[in-house]
XYZ file of C-alpha atoms in Angstrom:
374
model
C -19.278 -5.810 -51.181
C -20.875 -6.300 -54.588
C -17.731 -5.108 -56.327
C -15.581 -7.551 -54.347
C -17.875 -10.541 -54.680
C -17.256 -11.258 -58.355
C -15.274 -13.857 -60.255
C -11.698 -13.301 -61.407
C -10.952 -10.766 -58.659
C -7.860 -10.693 -56.488
C -8.150 -12.367 -53.056
C -9.733 -9.997 -50.535
C -10.353 -9.853 -46.804
C -13.427 -8.427 -45.036
C -13.037 -8.034 -41.264
C -15.972 -6.562 -39.328
C -15.173 -6.252 -35.625
C -18.152 -5.502 -33.340
C -20.233 -6.631 -36.314
C -23.719 -6.057 -34.768
C -23.043 -2.334 -34.299
C -23.328 -1.665 -38.039
C -25.851 -2.927 -40.593
C -24.109 -4.355 -43.663
C -26.594 -4.985 -46.433
C -26.002 -8.233 -48.304
C -23.458 -9.606 -45.829
C -25.208 -13.005 -45.865
C -24.632 -13.277 -49.635
C -20.977 -12.331 -49.252
C -20.512 -15.069 -46.650
C -22.420 -17.667 -48.693
C -20.779 -17.037 -52.076
C -17.617 -15.130 -51.194
C -15.430 -18.164 -50.574
C -15.679 -19.204 -54.230
C -14.668 -15.650 -55.201
C -11.597 -15.636 -52.916
C -13.180 -13.527 -50.164
C -12.361 -14.282 -46.541
C -15.016 -12.826 -44.221
C -14.453 -12.533 -40.462
C -17.177 -11.316 -38.102
C -16.414 -10.382 -34.496
C -19.201 -10.047 -31.916
C -19.951 -10.530 -28.211
C -23.039 -12.754 -28.401
C -25.647 -14.020 -30.849
C -28.486 -11.895 -29.459
C -26.676 -8.750 -30.638
C -26.895 -9.941 -34.246
C -30.548 -10.943 -33.829
C -31.424 -7.493 -32.465
C -29.783 -5.703 -35.409
C -30.549 -8.087 -38.280
C -33.650 -9.969 -37.123
C -33.895 -13.672 -36.304
C -34.072 -15.014 -39.880
C -31.227 -12.962 -41.312
C -29.113 -13.510 -38.190
C -29.540 -17.266 -38.642
C -28.406 -17.015 -42.279
C -25.350 -15.010 -41.277
C -24.225 -17.290 -38.444
C -24.973 -20.559 -40.255
C -23.015 -19.360 -43.271
C -19.808 -19.090 -41.241
C -17.881 -22.347 -41.636
C -15.101 -21.678 -39.132
C -16.041 -20.579 -35.629
C -13.729 -19.543 -32.798
C -15.411 -18.707 -29.516
C -14.333 -17.592 -26.069
C -16.413 -17.384 -22.917
C -20.163 -17.407 -23.642
C -23.092 -17.697 -21.240
C -26.551 -19.250 -21.048
C -28.187 -19.943 -24.436
C -25.062 -18.955 -26.347
C -22.980 -21.512 -24.433
C -25.522 -24.250 -25.201
C -25.633 -23.267 -28.876
C -21.846 -23.395 -29.143
C -21.685 -26.721 -27.321
C -24.164 -28.244 -29.795
C -22.242 -26.767 -32.732
C -18.950 -28.328 -31.625
C -20.676 -31.657 -31.097
C -20.047 -34.757 -29.050
C -17.350 -37.369 -28.677
C -17.290 -41.014 -27.673
C -16.266 -41.517 -24.052
C -15.385 -44.943 -22.678
C -16.261 -45.334 -19.005
C -14.921 -48.236 -16.942
C -16.485 -49.218 -13.644
C -14.900 -51.767 -11.307
C -16.731 -53.792 -8.684
C -14.733 -55.484 -5.951
C -15.828 -58.405 -3.819
C -14.044 -60.758 -1.427
C -13.358 -63.311 -4.128
C -13.552 -61.443 -7.420
C -13.180 -58.174 -9.293
C -15.520 -57.341 -12.150
C -15.184 -54.645 -14.804
C -18.035 -52.936 -16.639
C -17.395 -50.817 -19.738
C -19.842 -48.303 -21.157
C -19.544 -46.088 -24.238
C -21.440 -42.784 -24.136
C -21.628 -39.636 -26.266
C -20.618 -36.596 -24.203
C -20.223 -32.947 -25.167
C -16.708 -32.025 -26.297
C -17.221 -28.609 -24.723
C -20.099 -28.685 -22.208
C -22.010 -25.392 -21.702
C -20.836 -25.247 -18.085
C -17.203 -25.377 -19.242
C -17.700 -22.724 -21.949
C -19.357 -20.344 -19.492
C -16.311 -20.608 -17.200
C -13.607 -20.056 -19.819
C -10.742 -17.877 -18.620
C -9.265 -15.137 -20.756
C -7.354 -16.695 -23.631
C -9.322 -19.967 -23.631
C -11.191 -20.741 -26.840
C -13.066 -23.550 -28.516
C -14.328 -23.948 -32.036
C -14.177 -25.727 -35.345
C -12.300 -25.057 -38.563
C -13.726 -25.401 -42.074
C -11.665 -27.178 -44.722
C -12.050 -28.321 -48.326
C -11.093 -31.257 -50.566
C -7.666 -29.853 -51.372
C -6.721 -28.836 -47.841
C -8.051 -31.264 -45.275
C -7.853 -30.204 -41.632
C -7.145 -33.111 -39.271
C -7.936 -31.178 -36.104
C -11.234 -29.621 -37.141
C -12.459 -29.272 -33.561
C -10.330 -27.700 -30.830
C -10.515 -26.558 -27.223
C -7.606 -24.987 -25.415
C -5.728 -21.910 -24.277
C -3.952 -19.583 -26.656
C -0.469 -18.871 -25.346
C 0.364 -15.244 -26.045
C 4.097 -14.697 -26.787
C 4.546 -11.831 -24.318
C 8.267 -11.420 -25.018
C 7.568 -11.108 -28.730
C 4.808 -8.603 -27.997
C 7.260 -6.454 -26.017
C 9.659 -6.543 -28.946
C 6.893 -5.540 -31.362
C 6.050 -2.502 -29.245
C 9.684 -1.387 -29.354
C 9.710 -1.297 -33.152
C 8.398 1.892 -34.722
C 5.530 1.470 -37.141
C 6.378 2.384 -40.733
C 4.803 5.446 -42.281
C 1.871 4.198 -44.301
C 1.331 7.554 -45.974
C 3.563 10.556 -46.462
C 1.338 13.625 -46.519
C 4.052 15.930 -47.810
C 3.464 17.260 -51.337
C 5.489 15.661 -54.129
C 7.463 18.852 -54.827
C 7.983 19.398 -51.098
C 11.249 21.381 -51.213
C 10.011 23.647 -54.007
C 6.773 24.352 -52.122
C 8.758 25.307 -49.006
C 11.035 27.635 -50.993
C 8.055 29.317 -52.655
C 6.332 29.758 -49.310
C 9.422 31.356 -47.775
C 9.720 33.794 -50.672
C 6.055 34.820 -50.501
C 6.175 35.307 -46.691
C 9.745 36.578 -46.350
C 8.798 39.762 -44.481
C 6.637 37.888 -41.941
C 9.353 35.264 -41.370
C 11.911 38.000 -40.609
C 9.484 39.738 -38.218
C 8.635 36.487 -36.416
C 12.318 35.652 -35.981
C 12.891 39.113 -34.529
C 10.063 38.561 -32.024
C 11.438 35.195 -30.931
C 15.014 36.385 -30.351
C 13.915 39.523 -28.483
C 11.118 38.137 -26.267
C 11.863 35.928 -23.266
C 10.407 32.460 -22.990
C 8.550 33.628 -19.877
C 6.827 36.464 -21.750
C 5.923 34.159 -24.653
C 4.470 31.606 -22.217
C 2.412 34.272 -20.467
C 1.265 35.634 -23.832
C 0.068 32.176 -24.898
C -1.619 31.619 -21.547
C -3.534 34.912 -21.713
C -5.607 33.830 -24.714
C -7.933 30.919 -25.299
C -8.351 31.434 -29.029
C -5.673 31.688 -31.696
C -7.212 34.752 -33.354
C -6.975 36.747 -30.110
C -3.329 35.689 -29.765
C -2.575 36.692 -33.373
C -4.224 40.097 -32.960
C -2.235 40.712 -29.767
C 1.066 40.001 -31.572
C 0.107 42.347 -34.398
C -0.594 45.200 -31.969
C 2.452 44.559 -29.766
C 4.970 44.367 -32.609
C 3.276 46.579 -35.228
C 3.035 43.828 -37.856
C 1.230 43.922 -41.196
C -2.201 42.474 -40.482
C -3.030 40.666 -43.733
C 0.328 38.994 -44.332
C 0.820 37.935 -40.694
C -2.733 36.623 -40.261
C -2.371 34.501 -43.401
C 0.937 33.111 -42.129
C -0.334 32.477 -38.583
C -3.510 30.711 -39.746
C -1.699 28.704 -42.447
C 0.755 27.270 -39.932
C -1.359 27.298 -36.756
C 1.252 29.475 -35.028
C -0.579 29.819 -31.705
C -1.000 26.081 -31.041
C 2.433 25.198 -32.420
C 4.222 27.755 -30.200
C 2.112 26.771 -27.195
C 2.952 23.091 -27.662
C 6.648 23.836 -28.211
C 6.937 25.852 -24.988
C 4.924 23.304 -22.991
C 7.235 20.498 -24.114
C 10.428 22.501 -23.565
C 9.599 23.582 -20.012
C 7.274 20.707 -19.011
C 4.312 23.043 -18.571
C 0.615 22.327 -18.173
C -1.376 24.074 -20.898
C 1.518 26.518 -21.482
C 1.246 27.962 -17.961
C 4.038 28.337 -15.403
C 2.904 26.312 -12.388
C 5.926 26.621 -10.121
C 7.028 29.593 -8.062
C 10.685 28.833 -8.657
C 11.494 30.122 -12.132
C 14.536 28.732 -13.884
C 17.046 31.138 -15.371
C 16.338 29.723 -18.826
C 12.788 31.133 -18.708
C 14.236 34.655 -18.812
C 16.288 33.853 -21.897
C 15.173 34.234 -25.513
C 15.378 32.034 -28.573
C 18.839 31.977 -30.061
C 19.050 32.937 -33.729
C 19.618 29.298 -34.709
C 16.814 28.033 -32.483
C 14.412 30.640 -33.890
C 15.256 29.579 -37.453
C 14.751 25.901 -36.566
C 11.401 26.708 -34.966
C 10.189 28.669 -37.994
C 11.422 25.972 -40.386
C 9.599 23.215 -38.514
C 6.516 25.455 -38.197
C 6.325 26.050 -41.952
C 7.087 22.418 -42.819
C 4.381 21.191 -40.441
C 1.924 23.729 -41.856
C 2.568 22.721 -45.470
C 2.271 19.024 -44.595
C -0.953 19.564 -42.647
C -2.571 21.574 -45.456
C -1.641 18.930 -48.014
C -2.965 16.245 -45.662
C -6.305 18.041 -45.397
C -6.410 18.351 -49.185
C -5.804 14.610 -49.603
C -8.389 13.710 -46.949
C -10.937 15.994 -48.612
C -10.333 14.275 -51.944
C -10.616 10.822 -50.347
C -13.809 11.852 -48.550
C -15.246 13.021 -51.860
C -14.359 9.671 -53.435
C -16.144 7.885 -50.581
C -19.252 10.016 -51.097
C -19.090 9.286 -54.828
C -18.853 5.555 -54.113
C -21.782 5.616 -51.664
C -24.086 7.523 -54.012
C -22.969 5.369 -56.957
C -23.773 2.136 -55.097
C -27.234 3.447 -54.181
C -27.870 4.513 -57.784
C -26.752 1.112 -59.104
C -28.993 -0.699 -56.623
C -31.943 1.380 -57.819
C -31.359 0.057 -61.334
C -30.528 -3.497 -60.244
C -33.049 -5.833 -61.969
C -32.665 -8.399 -59.193
C -33.881 -5.915 -56.582
C -36.573 -4.489 -58.911
C -36.975 -1.337 -56.796
C -38.385 0.753 -59.679
C -41.237 -1.697 -60.328
C -42.000 -1.847 -56.616
C -42.268 1.948 -56.434
C -44.322 2.144 -59.625
C -46.808 -0.356 -58.233
C -47.398 1.729 -55.107
C -48.698 5.277 -55.867
C -48.367 6.398 -52.240
C -44.769 5.210 -52.108
C -44.034 6.817 -55.483
C -45.380 10.160 -54.266
C -42.850 10.144 -51.418
C -40.015 8.565 -53.384
C -39.862 10.871 -56.421
C -39.026 14.051 -54.407
C -36.407 12.066 -52.490
C -34.698 10.849 -55.676
C -34.933 14.359 -57.141
C -33.037 15.735 -54.135
C -30.437 13.000 -54.548
C -29.993 13.913 -58.215
C -29.297 17.542 -57.253
C -27.132 16.779 -54.224
C -23.721 18.456 -54.062
C -22.352 15.626 -51.895
C -21.157 13.731 -54.987
C -19.496 14.905 -58.198
C -19.695 11.843 -60.461
C -21.665 12.755 -63.612
C -22.630 9.163 -64.476
C -24.140 8.680 -61.025
C -26.142 11.886 -61.462
C -27.416 10.598 -64.812
C -28.630 7.404 -63.102
C -30.600 9.398 -60.525
C -32.052 11.691 -63.206
C -33.127 8.761 -65.383
C -34.733 7.102 -62.346
C -36.691 10.273 -61.567
C -37.813 10.618 -65.189
C -38.984 7.001 -65.322
C -41.000 7.386 -62.135
C -42.465 10.717 -63.229
C -43.619 9.181 -66.519
C -45.588 6.662 -64.498
C -47.430 9.508 -62.769
């Protein structure tokens, strides 16, 4: 948040759905000052009491009052009254007619009534919302207050579901084809043996073999014994490409099985057939390609996870040295707190969760400064 909430940054968007379920330190400052730094902050929650429970009454009030635009669906009890007061009142002209035998009189009265009474808000149907929209000098909003039903374009939604989502990330390695070729060359003997197994063993026997074992290692060991395969090379290949689960899933999909088990007494003739040579090659190709992609994916996710850890530990280290927070002085002024804090910071400095050297230097310098005070 601190990195985003600075001047001369690109426009950014912070969306926290089910906001009360996570504590976001400094969120009130982001809401209060973020608009001037091109940050749009959206908080989603069920009711106000959730925020008060997590953040406390004072901080919850700062958070909610800092939100200029508010869009609210059905709310009950105190929340409905609070929303009704927020939206405000409107002038309502009431005319009353009195009839007599000789005359008709009209009485007019102007009153201020709630735009959205609490009783109405508490009975909102799904899709009905009320609220108010914030604007500025440059972009005035004529309809700042609204109450109505959002019409969902169901036909458009159906069309959206028919369109496949684009791939946001391709987990294949950059030199994908070269990696596949190298893998084939280094596991050529195992590939030939596996193809031989597939074209000589019926689907039924393969299904029963998969169903006999709960764990992949037991399945791999059984194949090695049955077909006299080289242990080291086959185990490496099978683990690399998750052979057991991949074969099990393939057979389950092909024959519409439950957990790779034959559940009908009537066996089709195809179950007694074997992989064709072409089908076996296609299976092995897809197996290896999926294995290479999955391993590269895990590598990327590990690197990203490490970056996240580095960011978390860096933010904590920077907050320790932040003069506005003045944490060091607070610890120095409390010997009991310092006695507990120094070992904690020392463990942080030695943690293997992060790899950033500058962050480690910050923790070490913090520990040294506190130890000098002792």
